[in-house]
CSV table of N, CA and C in Angstrom, one decimal:
chain,number,residue,atom,x,y,z
A,25,MET,N,119.7,-36.4,73.6
A,25,MET,CA,120.3,-37.5,74.3
A,25,MET,C,121.7,-37.7,73.7
A,26,ALA,N,122.7,-37.8,74.5
A,26,ALA,CA,124.1,-38.0,74.0
A,26,ALA,C,124.3,-39.5,73.7
A,27,PRO,N,125.1,-39.8,72.6
A,27,PRO,CA,125.4,-41.2,72.3
A,27,PRO,C,126.2,-41.8,73.4
A,28,ARG,N,125.9,-43.1,73.6
A,28,ARG,CA,126.6,-43.8,74.7
A,28,ARG,C,127.8,-44.4,74.0
A,29,ARG,N,128.8,-44.8,74.8
A,29,ARG,CA,130.0,-45.4,74.3
A,29,ARG,C,129.8,-46.6,73.5
A,30,GLY,N,128.8,-47.4,73.8
A,30,GLY,CA,128.5,-48.6,73.1
A,30,GLY,C,127.9,-48.3,71.7
A,31,ASP,N,127.1,-47.2,71.6
A,31,ASP,CA,126.6,-46.7,70.3
A,31,ASP,C,127.7,-46.3,69.3
A,32,THR,N,128.7,-45.7,69.8
A,32,THR,CA,129.8,-45.3,69.0
A,32,THR,C,130.5,-46.5,68.4
A,33,GLY,N,130.7,-47.5,69.1
A,33,GLY,CA,131.3,-48.7,68.6
A,33,GLY,C,130.5,-49.4,67.5
A,34,ILE,N,129.2,-49.4,67.7
A,34,ILE,CA,128.3,-49.9,66.7
A,34,ILE,C,128.3,-49.1,65.4
A,35,LEU,N,128.3,-47.8,65.5
A,35,LEU,CA,128.4,-46.9,64.3
A,35,LEU,C,129.7,-47.1,63.6
A,36,ILE,N,130.8,-47.2,64.3
A,36,ILE,CA,132.1,-47.4,63.6
A,36,ILE,C,132.1,-48.8,62.9
A,37,GLY,N,131.6,-49.8,63.6
A,37,GLY,CA,131.6,-51.1,63.0
A,37,GLY,C,130.7,-51.2,61.8
A,38,ALA,N,129.5,-50.6,61.8
A,38,ALA,CA,128.6,-50.6,60.7
A,38,ALA,C,129.2,-49.8,59.5
A,39,THR,N,129.9,-48.7,59.8
A,39,THR,CA,130.5,-47.9,58.8
A,39,THR,C,131.6,-48.7,58.1
A,40,ALA,N,132.5,-49.4,58.9
A,40,ALA,CA,133.6,-50.2,58.4
A,40,ALA,C,133.0,-51.4,57.5
A,41,ALA,N,131.9,-52.0,57.9
A,41,ALA,CA,131.3,-53.1,57.2
A,41,ALA,C,130.8,-52.6,55.8
A,42,ILE,N,130.1,-51.4,55.8
A,42,ILE,CA,129.6,-50.9,54.6
A,42,ILE,C,130.7,-50.5,53.6
A,43,LEU,N,131.8,-49.9,54.1
A,43,LEU,CA,133.0,-49.6,53.3
A,43,LEU,C,133.6,-50.9,52.7
A,44,ALA,N,133.7,-51.9,53.5
A,44,ALA,CA,134.3,-53.2,53.1
A,44,ALA,C,133.5,-53.8,52.0
A,45,ILE,N,132.2,-53.8,52.2
A,45,ILE,CA,131.3,-54.4,51.2
A,45,ILE,C,131.4,-53.6,49.9
A,46,GLY,N,131.5,-52.3,50.0
A,46,GLY,CA,131.6,-51.4,48.8
A,46,GLY,C,132.9,-51.7,48.0
A,47,LEU,N,134.0,-51.9,48.8
A,47,LEU,CA,135.3,-52.2,48.1
A,47,LEU,C,135.2,-53.6,47.5
A,48,VAL,N,134.6,-54.6,48.1
A,48,VAL,CA,134.5,-55.9,47.5
A,48,VAL,C,133.7,-55.8,46.2
A,49,ILE,N,132.6,-55.1,46.2
A,49,ILE,CA,131.7,-54.9,45.0
A,49,ILE,C,132.5,-54.2,43.9
A,50,ALA,N,133.2,-53.1,44.2
A,50,ALA,CA,134.0,-52.4,43.3
A,50,ALA,C,135.1,-53.3,42.7
A,51,GLY,N,135.8,-54.0,43.6
A,51,GLY,CA,136.8,-54.9,43.1
A,51,GLY,C,136.3,-56.0,42.1
A,52,GLY,N,135.1,-56.5,42.4
A,52,GLY,CA,134.4,-57.5,41.6
A,52,GLY,C,134.2,-56.9,40.2
A,53,PHE,N,133.7,-55.7,40.1
A,53,PHE,CA,133.4,-55.0,38.9
A,53,PHE,C,134.7,-54.8,38.1
A,54,MET,N,135.8,-54.4,38.8
A,54,MET,CA,137.1,-54.2,38.1
A,54,MET,C,137.6,-55.6,37.5
A,55,VAL,N,137.5,-56.6,38.3
A,55,VAL,CA,138.0,-57.9,37.8
A,55,VAL,C,137.1,-58.4,36.7
A,56,ALA,N,135.8,-58.3,36.8
A,56,ALA,CA,134.9,-58.7,35.8
A,56,ALA,C,135.0,-58.0,34.4
A,57,THR,N,135.4,-56.7,34.4
A,57,THR,CA,135.5,-56.0,33.2
A,57,THR,C,136.9,-55.8,32.7
A,58,ARG,N,137.9,-56.2,33.4
A,58,ARG,CA,139.3,-56.1,33.0
A,58,ARG,C,139.5,-56.8,31.7
A,59,GLY,N,140.1,-56.1,30.7
A,59,GLY,CA,140.5,-56.7,29.5
A,59,GLY,C,139.4,-57.2,28.6
A,60,LYS,N,138.2,-56.9,28.9
A,60,LYS,CA,137.0,-57.3,28.1
A,60,LYS,C,137.0,-56.4,26.8
A,61,LYS,N,136.7,-57.1,25.7
A,61,LYS,CA,136.6,-56.4,24.5
A,61,LYS,C,135.1,-56.5,24.0
A,62,ILE,N,134.7,-55.6,23.3
A,62,ILE,CA,133.3,-55.6,22.8
A,62,ILE,C,133.3,-56.5,21.6
A,63,SER,N,132.3,-57.3,21.4
A,63,SER,CA,132.1,-58.2,20.3
A,63,SER,C,131.3,-57.5,19.2
A,64,LEU,N,131.9,-57.2,18.1
A,64,LEU,CA,131.2,-56.7,16.9
A,64,LEU,C,131.3,-57.7,15.8
A,65,PRO,N,130.4,-58.6,15.7
A,65,PRO,CA,130.5,-59.7,14.7
A,65,PRO,C,130.8,-59.2,13.3
A,66,ASN,N,130.2,-58.1,12.9
A,66,ASN,CA,130.4,-57.6,11.5
A,66,ASN,C,131.4,-56.4,11.5
A,67,ARG,N,132.0,-56.1,12.6
A,67,ARG,CA,133.0,-55.0,12.8
A,67,ARG,C,132.5,-53.7,12.3
A,68,GLN,N,131.2,-53.4,12.5
A,68,GLN,CA,130.6,-52.1,12.2
A,68,GLN,C,130.3,-51.5,13.5
A,69,LEU,N,130.8,-50.3,13.8
A,69,LEU,CA,130.7,-49.7,15.0
A,69,LEU,C,129.8,-48.5,15.0
A,70,PRO,N,128.5,-48.6,15.5
A,70,PRO,CA,127.6,-47.5,15.6
A,70,PRO,C,128.1,-46.5,16.6
A,71,LEU,N,128.3,-45.2,16.3
A,71,LEU,CA,128.8,-44.2,17.2
A,71,LEU,C,127.7,-43.4,17.9
A,72,GLY,N,126.6,-43.3,17.2
A,72,GLY,CA,125.5,-42.4,17.7
A,72,GLY,C,124.7,-42.0,16.6
A,73,THR,N,123.6,-41.3,16.9
A,73,THR,CA,122.8,-40.8,15.8
A,73,THR,C,123.6,-39.7,15.0
A,74,VAL,N,123.3,-39.6,13.7
A,74,VAL,CA,124.0,-38.7,12.8
A,74,VAL,C,123.9,-37.3,13.4
A,75,SER,N,122.7,-36.9,13.8
A,75,SER,CA,122.5,-35.5,14.3
A,75,SER,C,123.3,-35.3,15.6
A,76,THR,N,123.4,-36.3,16.4
A,76,THR,CA,124.2,-36.1,17.7
A,76,THR,C,125.6,-36.0,17.3
A,77,MET,N,126.1,-36.8,16.4
A,77,MET,CA,127.5,-36.8,16.0
A,77,MET,C,127.9,-35.5,15.3
A,78,ARG,N,126.9,-34.9,14.6
A,78,ARG,CA,127.2,-33.6,13.9
A,78,ARG,C,127.3,-32.5,15.0
A,79,ASP,N,126.6,-32.7,16.1
A,79,ASP,CA,126.7,-31.7,17.2
A,79,ASP,C,128.0,-31.9,18.0
A,80,THR,N,128.4,-33.2,18.1
A,80,THR,CA,129.6,-33.6,18.9
A,80,THR,C,130.9,-33.3,18.2
A,81,VAL,N,131.0,-33.7,16.9
A,81,VAL,CA,132.2,-33.5,16.1
A,81,VAL,C,132.1,-32.2,15.3
A,82,LYS,N,132.8,-31.2,15.7
A,82,LYS,CA,132.8,-30.0,15.0
A,82,LYS,C,133.7,-30.0,13.8
A,83,SER,N,133.4,-29.3,12.7
A,83,SER,CA,134.3,-29.3,11.5
A,83,SER,C,135.7,-28.8,12.0
A,84,GLY,N,136.7,-29.6,11.6
A,84,GLY,CA,138.1,-29.2,11.9
A,84,GLY,C,138.5,-29.4,13.3
A,85,ASP,N,137.8,-30.2,14.0
A,85,ASP,CA,138.1,-30.5,15.4
A,85,ASP,C,137.7,-32.0,15.7
A,86,PRO,N,138.6,-32.9,15.2
A,86,PRO,CA,138.2,-34.3,15.3
A,86,PRO,C,138.1,-34.9,16.7
A,87,ASN,N,137.4,-36.0,16.9
A,87,ASN,CA,137.3,-36.7,18.1
A,87,ASN,C,138.0,-38.0,18.0
A,88,TYR,N,138.7,-38.5,19.0
A,88,TYR,CA,139.4,-39.8,19.0
A,88,TYR,C,138.5,-40.9,19.5
A,89,PHE,N,138.6,-42.0,18.8
A,89,PHE,CA,137.8,-43.2,19.3
A,89,PHE,C,138.8,-44.4,19.3
A,90,THR,N,138.8,-45.2,20.3
A,90,THR,CA,139.5,-46.5,20.2
A,90,THR,C,138.7,-47.5,19.5
A,91,ASP,N,139.4,-48.6,19.0
A,91,ASP,CA,138.7,-49.7,18.4
A,91,ASP,C,138.3,-50.6,19.6
A,92,PRO,N,137.0,-50.7,19.9
A,92,PRO,CA,136.5,-51.4,21.1
A,92,PRO,C,136.7,-52.9,21.0
A,93,THR,N,137.0,-53.4,19.8
A,93,THR,CA,137.2,-54.8,19.7
A,93,THR,C,138.6,-55.2,20.0
A,94,GLY,N,139.6,-54.3,20.0
A,94,GLY,CA,141.0,-54.5,20.2
A,94,GLY,C,141.7,-55.1,19.0
A,95,ALA,N,140.9,-55.3,17.9
A,95,ALA,CA,141.5,-55.9,16.7
A,95,ALA,C,142.2,-55.0,15.8
A,96,GLY,N,142.0,-53.7,16.0
A,96,GLY,CA,142.6,-52.7,15.1
A,96,GLY,C,143.1,-51.5,15.9
A,97,THR,N,143.4,-50.5,15.1
A,97,THR,CA,143.8,-49.2,15.8
A,97,THR,C,142.6,-48.3,16.0
A,98,GLY,N,142.8,-47.3,16.7
A,98,GLY,CA,141.8,-46.3,16.9
A,98,GLY,C,141.7,-45.4,15.7
A,99,PHE,N,140.8,-44.4,15.8
A,99,PHE,CA,140.6,-43.5,14.6
A,99,PHE,C,140.2,-42.2,15.2
A,100,TYR,N,140.4,-41.1,14.3
A,100,TYR,CA,139.9,-39.8,14.6
A,100,TYR,C,138.7,-39.6,13.7
A,101,LEU,N,137.6,-39.3,14.3
A,101,LEU,CA,136.4,-39.0,13.5
A,101,LEU,C,136.4,-37.5,13.3
A,102,ASP,N,136.5,-37.1,12.0
A,102,ASP,CA,136.6,-35.8,11.6
A,102,ASP,C,135.4,-35.4,10.7
A,103,ARG,N,135.1,-34.1,10.5
A,103,ARG,CA,134.0,-33.7,9.7
A,103,ARG,C,134.3,-32.5,8.9
A,104,GLU,N,133.9,-32.5,7.7
A,104,GLU,CA,134.0,-31.3,6.8
A,104,GLU,C,132.6,-31.1,6.3
A,105,GLY,N,132.0,-30.1,6.7
A,105,GLY,CA,130.6,-29.8,6.4
A,105,GLY,C,129.7,-31.0,7.0
A,106,ASN,N,129.0,-31.7,6.2
A,106,ASN,CA,128.2,-32.8,6.6
A,106,ASN,C,128.8,-34.2,6.4
A,107,LYS,N,130.1,-34.2,5.8
A,107,LYS,CA,130.8,-35.4,5.5
A,107,LYS,C,131.7,-35.8,6.7
A,108,PHE,N,131.5,-37.1,7.1
A,108,PHE,CA,132.3,-37.6,8.2
A,108,PHE,C,133.5,-38.5,7.6
A,109,SER,N,134.6,-38.4,8.2
A,109,SER,CA,135.8,-39.3,7.8
A,109,SER,C,136.3,-39.9,9.1
A,110,ALA,N,136.7,-41.2,9.0
A,110,ALA,CA,137.3,-41.8,10.2
A,110,ALA,C,138.8,-42.2,9.8
A,111,TYR,N,139.7,-41.3,10.3
A,111,TYR,CA,141.1,-41.5,9.9
A,111,TYR,C,141.8,-42.4,10.9
A,112,VAL,N,142.5,-43.4,10.3
A,112,VAL,CA,143.3,-44.4,11.1
A,112,VAL,C,144.5,-43.7,11.8
A,113,VAL,N,144.8,-44.1,13.0
A,113,VAL,CA,145.8,-43.4,13.8
A,113,VAL,C,147.2,-43.9,13.6
A,114,THR,N,147.4,-44.8,12.6
A,114,THR,CA,148.8,-45.3,12.3
A,114,THR,C,149.1,-44.9,10.9
A,115,MET,N,150.3,-44.4,10.7
A,115,MET,CA,150.7,-44.0,9.3
A,115,MET,C,150.7,-45.2,8.4
A,116,PRO,N,150.2,-45.1,7.2
A,116,PRO,CA,150.2,-46.2,6.3
A,116,PRO,C,151.6,-46.7,6.0
A,117,GLY,N,151.8,-48.0,5.9
A,117,GLY,CA,153.1,-48.5,5.6
A,117,GLY,C,154.0,-48.7,6.9
A,118,THR,N,153.4,-48.4,8.0
A,118,THR,CA,154.1,-48.6,9.3
A,118,THR,C,153.3,-49.4,10.2
A,119,LYS,N,153.9,-50.0,11.3
A,119,LYS,CA,153.2,-50.7,12.3
A,119,LYS,C,152.9,-49.9,13.5
A,120,SER,N,153.8,-48.9,13.8
A,120,SER,CA,153.7,-48.2,15.0
A,120,SER,C,153.9,-46.7,15.0
A,121,CYS,N,154.0,-46.1,13.8
A,121,CYS,CA,154.1,-44.7,13.7
A,121,CYS,C,152.7,-44.0,13.9
A,122,GLY,N,152.5,-43.6,15.1
A,122,GLY,CA,151.1,-43.1,15.4
A,122,GLY,C,150.9,-41.7,14.9
A,123,VAL,N,149.7,-41.4,14.7
A,123,VAL,CA,149.3,-40.0,14.3
A,123,VAL,C,148.4,-39.5,15.4
A,124,ARG,N,148.5,-38.2,15.7
A,124,ARG,CA,147.7,-37.6,16.7
A,124,ARG,C,147.2,-36.2,16.2
A,125,TRP,N,146.1,-35.8,16.7
A,125,TRP,CA,145.6,-34.4,16.4
A,125,TRP,C,146.2,-33.4,17.3
A,126,ALA,N,146.9,-32.4,16.8
A,126,ALA,CA,147.4,-31.3,17.5
A,126,ALA,C,146.5,-30.2,17.4
A,127,GLY,N,145.6,-30.0,18.4
A,127,GLY,CA,144.6,-29.0,18.3
A,127,GLY,C,145.1,-27.6,18.2
A,128,SER,N,146.2,-27.4,18.9
A,128,SER,CA,146.8,-26.0,18.9
A,128,SER,C,147.3,-25.6,17.5
A,129,LYS,N,147.7,-26.7,16.8
A,129,LYS,CA,148.2,-26.4,15.4
A,129,LYS,C,147.2,-26.7,14.3
A,130,LYS,N,146.0,-27.2,14.8
A,130,LYS,CA,144.9,-27.6,13.9
A,130,LYS,C,145.4,-28.5,12.8
A,131,SER,N,146.2,-29.5,13.2
A,131,SER,CA,146.9,-30.4,12.2
A,131,SER,C,147.1,-31.8,12.8
A,132,TYR,N,147.2,-32.8,11.9
A,132,TYR,CA,147.6,-34.1,12.4
A,132,TYR,C,149.1,-34.1,12.4
A,133,ILE,N,149.7,-34.8,13.3
A,133,ILE,CA,151.2,-34.9,13.5
A,133,ILE,C,151.5,-36.3,13.6
A,134,ASP,N,152.6,-36.8,12.9
A,134,ASP,CA,153.0,-38.2,13.0
A,134,ASP,C,154.1,-38.4,14.1
A,135,CYS,N,154.6,-39.6,14.2
A,135,CYS,CA,155.5,-40.0,15.2
A,135,CYS,C,156.9,-39.2,15.1
A,136,HIS,N,157.1,-38.6,13.9
A,136,HIS,CA,158.3,-37.9,13.7
A,136,HIS,C,158.1,-36.4,13.9
A,137,HIS,N,156.9,-36.0,14.5
A,137,HIS,CA,156.5,-34.6,14.7
A,137,HIS,C,156.4,-33.8,13.5
A,138,LYS,N,156.0,-34.5,12.4
A,138,LYS,CA,155.8,-33.8,11.1
A,138,LYS,C,154.3,-33.7,10.8
A,139,HIS,N,154.0,-32.6,10.2
A,139,HIS,CA,152.6,-32.3,9.8
A,139,HIS,C,152.2,-33.4,8.8
A,140,VAL,N,151.0,-33.9,9.0
A,140,VAL,CA,150.4,-34.9,8.1
A,140,VAL,C,149.1,-34.4,7.5
A,141,SER,N,149.0,-34.4,6.2
A,141,SER,CA,147.7,-34.0,5.6
A,141,SER,C,146.7,-35.1,5.7
A,142,LYS,N,145.4,-34.8,5.7
A,142,LYS,CA,144.4,-35.8,5.7
A,142,LYS,C,144.5,-36.8,4.6
A,143,THR,N,144.9,-36.2,3.4
A,143,THR,CA,145.0,-37.1,2.2
A,143,THR,C,146.1,-38.1,2.4
A,144,GLN,N,147.0,-38.0,3.4
A,144,GLN,CA,148.1,-39.0,3.6
A,144,GLN,C,147.6,-40.1,4.6
A,145,LEU,N,146.4,-40.0,5.1
A,145,LEU,CA,146.0,-41.0,6.1
A,145,LEU,C,145.0,-42.0,5.5
A,146,ALA,N,145.1,-43.2,5.9
A,146,ALA,CA,144.1,-44.2,5.6
A,146,ALA,C,142.9,-43.9,6.4
A,147,GLN,N,141.8,-44.4,5.9
A,147,GLN,CA,140.5,-44.2,6.5
A,147,GLN,C,139.7,-45.5,6.7
A,148,TYR,N,138.8,-45.5,7.7
A,148,TYR,CA,137.7,-46.5,7.7
A,148,TYR,C,136.5,-45.9,7.0
A,149,ARG,N,135.7,-46.7,6.4
A,149,ARG,CA,134.5,-46.2,5.7
A,149,ARG,C,133.5,-45.8,6.8
A,150,THR,N,132.8,-44.7,6.5
A,150,THR,CA,131.7,-44.2,7.4
A,150,THR,C,130.4,-44.4,6.6
A,151,LEU,N,129.4,-44.8,7.3
A,151,LEU,CA,128.1,-45.1,6.8
A,151,LEU,C,127.0,-44.3,7.5
A,152,GLU,N,126.0,-44.0,6.8
A,152,GLU,CA,124.8,-43.4,7.4
A,152,GLU,C,123.6,-44.2,6.9
A,153,PRO,N,123.3,-45.4,7.4
A,153,PRO,CA,122.3,-46.2,6.8
A,153,PRO,C,120.9,-45.6,6.9
A,154,LYS,N,120.2,-45.8,5.8
A,154,LYS,CA,118.8,-45.2,5.7
A,154,LYS,C,117.7,-46.2,6.1
A,155,SER,N,118.2,-47.5,6.3
A,155,SER,CA,117.2,-48.5,6.8
A,155,SER,C,118.0,-49.6,7.6
A,156,GLY,N,117.3,-50.5,8.2
A,156,GLY,CA,117.9,-51.5,9.0
A,156,GLY,C,118.2,-51.2,10.5
A,157,THR,N,119.0,-52.0,11.1
A,157,THR,CA,119.2,-51.8,12.5
A,157,THR,C,119.8,-50.5,12.9
A,158,TYR,N,120.7,-50.0,12.1
A,158,TYR,CA,121.5,-48.8,12.4
A,158,TYR,C,120.9,-47.6,11.6
A,159,LYS,N,119.7,-47.6,11.2
A,159,LYS,CA,119.0,-46.5,10.5
A,159,LYS,C,119.2,-45.2,11.4
A,160,GLY,N,119.7,-44.2,10.7
A,160,GLY,CA,119.8,-42.9,11.4
A,160,GLY,C,121.1,-42.7,12.2
A,161,PHE,N,121.9,-43.8,12.3
A,161,PHE,CA,123.1,-43.8,13.1
A,161,PHE,C,124.3,-43.5,12.1
A,162,LEU,N,125.4,-43.0,12.7
A,162,LEU,CA,126.7,-42.9,12.1
A,162,LEU,C,127.4,-44.2,12.4
A,163,VAL,N,127.9,-44.9,11.4
A,163,VAL,CA,128.5,-46.2,11.6
A,163,VAL,C,129.9,-46.2,11.0
A,164,VAL,N,130.9,-46.7,11.7
A,164,VAL,CA,132.3,-46.8,11.2
A,164,VAL,C,132.5,-48.3,10.9
A,165,ASP,N,132.9,-48.6,9.6
A,165,ASP,CA,133.1,-49.9,9.2
A,165,ASP,C,134.6,-50.3,9.4
A,166,LEU,N,134.9,-51.1,10.5
A,166,LEU,CA,136.3,-51.4,10.8
A,166,LEU,C,136.9,-52.6,10.1
A,167,ARG,N,136.1,-53.1,9.1
A,167,ARG,CA,136.6,-54.3,8.5
A,167,ARG,C,137.8,-54.1,7.6
A,168,ARG,N,137.9,-53.0,7.0
A,168,ARG,CA,139.1,-52.7,6.1
A,168,ARG,C,139.3,-51.2,6.0
A,169,THR,N,140.5,-50.9,5.6
A,169,THR,CA,140.8,-49.5,5.5
A,169,THR,C,140.8,-49.1,4.0
A,170,ILE,N,140.6,-47.8,3.8
A,170,ILE,CA,140.6,-47.2,2.5
A,170,ILE,C,142.0,-46.5,2.4
A,171,PRO,N,142.8,-46.9,1.4
A,171,PRO,CA,144.2,-46.3,1.4
A,171,PRO,C,144.1,-44.8,1.2
A,172,PRO,N,145.2,-44.2,1.6
A,172,PRO,CA,145.3,-42.7,1.5
A,172,PRO,C,145.3,-42.3,0.0
A,173,VAL,N,144.9,-41.1,-0.2
A,173,VAL,CA,144.8,-40.5,-1.6
A,173,VAL,C,146.2,-40.1,-2.0
A,174,ALA,N,147.0,-39.5,-1.1
A,174,ALA,CA,148.4,-39.1,-1.3
A,174,ALA,C,149.4,-40.0,-0.7
A,175,SER,N,150.6,-39.9,-1.2
A,175,SER,CA,151.7,-40.7,-0.6
A,175,SER,C,152.1,-40.0,0.7
A,176,THR,N,152.7,-40.8,1.6
A,176,THR,CA,153.1,-40.3,2.9
A,176,THR,C,154.5,-39.7,2.9
A,177,THR,N,154.7,-38.8,3.8
A,177,THR,CA,156.1,-38.2,3.9
A,177,THR,C,156.9,-38.9,4.9
A,178,SER,N,156.3,-39.7,5.8
A,178,SER,CA,157.0,-40.4,6.8
A,178,SER,C,157.7,-41.7,6.2
A,179,THR,N,158.8,-42.0,6.7
A,179,THR,CA,159.5,-43.2,6.3
A,179,THR,C,158.9,-44.4,7.0
A,180,PRO,N,158.7,-45.5,6.4
A,180,PRO,CA,158.1,-46.7,7.0
A,180,PRO,C,159.1,-47.5,7.9
A,181,SER,N,159.9,-46.8,8.6
A,181,SER,CA,160.9,-47.4,9.5
A,181,SER,C,160.3,-47.8,10.9
A,182,SER,N,159.2,-47.2,11.2
A,182,SER,CA,158.7,-47.4,12.6
A,182,SER,C,157.8,-48.6,12.6
């Protein structure tokens, strides 16, 4: 049976109504989540189970994480063997000289495009709790930074 002219109008109207409802719902989600920050009362960020993070973060190939609270900078989670390090993405002594991982060079690079050693970067403490709420998880403590071991080569002008 061929659709009648009236059926086509109903189908078009129903399709338009469903699309409009979908757009309203999507818009509501966007407005509701815009600018929201995660609340971490103790500023300890659980990233995942230690075993999962070992599979995810390969030695010498760090993963970038933003600070979900918006209170600090992001960090690169790096691993050497079974030891995790969370390197702060801003050069010590500066407010805006960012550091990024250059995978093709297998190196950290600062805002002046200079190679930066891991020993020149501040870190957040990483924890692997053996008990409590985060037992078995890799946790990054965002409360304070650990100063770099070596002095930086970048000038703190940025």
